[in-house]
PDB file of C-alpha atoms in Angstrom:
ATOM      1  CA  MET A 236      -6.333 -28.724  84.776  1.00 70.00           C
ATOM      2  CA  LYS A 237      -9.529 -30.093  86.722  1.00 80.00           C
ATOM      3  CA  LYS A 238     -12.684 -27.729  86.739  1.00 89.00           C
ATOM      4  CA  MET A 239     -13.140 -25.702  89.715  1.00 93.00           C
ATOM      5  CA  ASN A 240     -16.225 -24.833  91.803  1.00 94.00           C
ATOM      6  CA  VAL A 241     -16.548 -22.157  94.149  1.00 96.00           C
ATOM      7  CA  TYR A 242     -17.416 -23.378  97.734  1.00 97.00           C
ATOM      8  CA  ASP A 243     -18.293 -21.335 101.034  1.00 97.00           C
ATOM      9  CA  VAL A 244     -16.367 -22.997 104.111  1.00 98.00           C
ATOM     10  CA  TYR A 245     -17.799 -21.952 107.495  1.00 98.00           C
ATOM     11  CA  ILE A 246     -15.396 -22.076 110.209  1.00 97.00           C
ATOM     12  CA  ASP A 247     -15.474 -21.492 113.939  1.00 96.00           C
ATOM     13  CA  ASP A 248     -12.100 -20.493 115.254  1.00 91.00           C
ATOM     14  CA  GLY A 249     -13.200 -20.249 118.913  1.00 91.00           C
ATOM     15  CA  ARG A 250     -13.627 -16.400 118.809  1.00 94.00           C
ATOM     16  CA  GLU A 251     -15.868 -16.130 115.973  1.00 95.00           C
ATOM     17  CA  ALA A 252     -17.665 -17.856 113.021  1.00 95.00           C
ATOM     18  CA  LEU A 253     -16.097 -17.074 109.489  1.00 94.00           C
ATOM     19  CA  LYS A 254     -16.878 -17.631 105.927  1.00 96.00           C
ATOM     20  CA  VAL A 255     -14.313 -18.448 103.604  1.00 95.00           C
ATOM     21  CA  THR A 256     -15.006 -18.357  99.826  1.00 96.00           C
ATOM     22  CA  VAL A 257     -12.588 -20.968  98.096  1.00 95.00           C
ATOM     23  CA  PRO A 258     -12.418 -22.028  94.501  1.00 95.00           C
ATOM     24  CA  ALA A 259     -11.546 -25.679  94.501  1.00 95.00           C
ATOM     25  CA  GLU A 260     -11.784 -28.816  92.837  1.00 95.00           C
ATOM     26  CA  SER A 261     -13.836 -30.529  95.285  1.00 95.00           C
ATOM     27  CA  GLN A 262     -15.549 -29.990  98.738  1.00 96.00           C
ATOM     28  CA  LYS A 263     -12.751 -32.065 100.236  1.00 97.00           C
ATOM     29  CA  ALA A 264      -9.963 -29.670  98.524  1.00 96.00           C
ATOM     30  CA  ALA A 265     -11.837 -26.699  99.983  1.00 97.00           C
ATOM     31  CA  GLU A 266     -11.996 -27.920 103.347  1.00 97.00           C
ATOM     32  CA  LYS A 267      -8.343 -28.881 103.124  1.00 97.00           C
ATOM     33  CA  TYR A 268      -7.505 -25.459 101.958  1.00 96.00           C
ATOM     34  CA  CYS A 269      -8.923 -24.099 105.322  1.00 95.00           C
ATOM     35  CA  TYR A 270      -7.769 -26.838 107.613  1.00 94.00           C
ATOM     36  CA  GLY A 271      -5.848 -25.570 110.703  1.00 92.00           C
ATOM     37  CA  ASN A 272      -7.709 -22.261 111.015  1.00 91.00           C
ATOM     38  CA  GLY A 273     -10.529 -23.573 113.127  1.00 93.00           C
ATOM     39  CA  GLU A 274     -13.140 -26.106 113.256  1.00 95.00           C
ATOM     40  CA  ILE A 275     -15.231 -26.480 109.807  1.00 97.00           C
ATOM     41  CA  ILE A 276     -18.788 -26.557 110.641  1.00 96.00           C
ATOM     42  CA  ARG A 277     -20.265 -26.631 106.947  1.00 97.00           C
ATOM     43  CA  THR A 278     -19.313 -26.382 103.617  1.00 97.00           C
ATOM     44  CA  ARG A 279     -21.431 -25.916 100.433  1.00 97.00           C
ATOM     45  CA  LEU A 280     -21.358 -24.871  96.965  1.00 95.00           C
ATOM     46  CA  ASN A 281     -21.774 -21.108  96.587  1.00 94.00           C
ATOM     47  CA  PRO A 282     -24.910 -20.685  95.052  1.00 88.00           C
ATOM     48  CA  ASN A 283     -24.142 -17.083  93.737  1.00 89.00           C
ATOM     49  CA  ILE A 284     -21.146 -17.411  91.844  1.00 89.00           C
ATOM     50  CA  GLN A 285     -19.935 -20.291  89.557  1.00 87.00           C
ATOM     51  CA  ASN A 286     -18.477 -18.469  86.928  1.00 90.00           C
ATOM     52  CA  ILE A 287     -17.009 -15.003  86.151  1.00 93.00           C
ATOM     53  CA  ASP A 288     -17.535 -12.714  82.990  1.00 96.00           C
ATOM     54  CA  LEU A 289     -14.018 -12.628  81.821  1.00 97.00           C
ATOM     55  CA  ASP A 290     -14.702  -9.525  79.311  1.00 97.00           C
ATOM     56  CA  CYS A 291     -16.197  -7.553  82.242  1.00 97.00           C
ATOM     57  CA  LEU A 292     -13.276  -8.496  84.424  1.00 97.00           C
ATOM     58  CA  ALA A 293     -10.656  -7.684  81.732  1.00 98.00           C
ATOM     59  CA  ASP A 294     -12.238  -4.203  81.050  1.00 98.00           C
ATOM     60  CA  THR A 295     -12.377  -3.331  84.966  1.00 98.00           C
ATOM     61  CA  LEU A 296      -8.833  -4.279  85.305  1.00 98.00           C
ATOM     62  CA  ARG A 297      -7.944  -2.501  82.239  1.00 98.00           C
ATOM     63  CA  ARG A 298      -9.640   0.798  83.489  1.00 98.00           C
ATOM     64  CA  SER A 299      -7.718   0.326  86.786  1.00 98.00           C
ATOM     65  CA  GLY A 300      -4.432   0.515  85.134  1.00 98.00           C
ATOM     66  CA  TRP A 301      -3.464  -3.209  84.809  1.00 98.00           C
ATOM     67  CA  GLY A 302      -1.136  -4.337  82.164  1.00 97.00           C
ATOM     68  CA  GLN A 303      -2.378  -6.527  79.299  1.00 97.00           C
ATOM     69  CA  LEU A 304      -0.037  -9.403  80.291  1.00 98.00           C
ATOM     70  CA  GLU A 305      -1.468  -9.322  83.943  1.00 98.00           C
ATOM     71  CA  ILE A 306      -4.953  -9.337  82.391  1.00 98.00           C
ATOM     72  CA  ASP A 307      -4.097 -12.053  80.225  1.00 98.00           C
ATOM     73  CA  ILE A 308      -2.557 -14.360  82.910  1.00 98.00           C
ATOM     74  CA  ILE A 309      -5.479 -13.879  85.142  1.00 97.00           C
ATOM     75  CA  THR A 310      -8.330 -14.461  82.713  1.00 97.00           C
ATOM     76  CA  ARG A 311      -6.593 -17.187  80.943  1.00 96.00           C
ATOM     77  CA  ALA A 312      -5.892 -18.944  84.393  1.00 94.00           C
ATOM     78  CA  LEU A 313      -9.711 -18.566  85.209  1.00 94.00           C
ATOM     79  CA  ALA A 314     -10.590 -19.771  81.929  1.00 94.00           C
ATOM     80  CA  GLN A 315      -8.466 -23.007  82.447  1.00 94.00           C
ATOM     81  CA  VAL A 316      -9.983 -23.947  85.553  1.00 92.00           C
ATOM     82  CA  GLY A 317     -13.442 -23.597  84.237  1.00 91.00           C
ATOM     83  CA  LEU A 318     -14.630 -20.386  85.917  1.00 92.00           C
ATOM     84  CA  ASP A 319     -15.372 -18.326  82.883  1.00 91.00           C
ATOM     85  CA  ARG A 320     -18.729 -17.241  81.459  1.00 84.00           C
TER      86      ARG A 320
END
């Protein structure tokens, strides 16, 4: 799998402006994900989140009642795309 980054895509749907935060392999892929929801005004790399503390996430999910299989799937998927801290 390719490494993903997190992008903010700003969209004008004709009624309001929206910001959608998207994990994607490239800026073009992030825009393609949002295509059809309005005019894309701007796309930029999100400066605040490019990785996730998987130990903290797993602990939070566990305390919320998630099962270990689900936690493993979520954390492994994030690690595979390079969004782990």
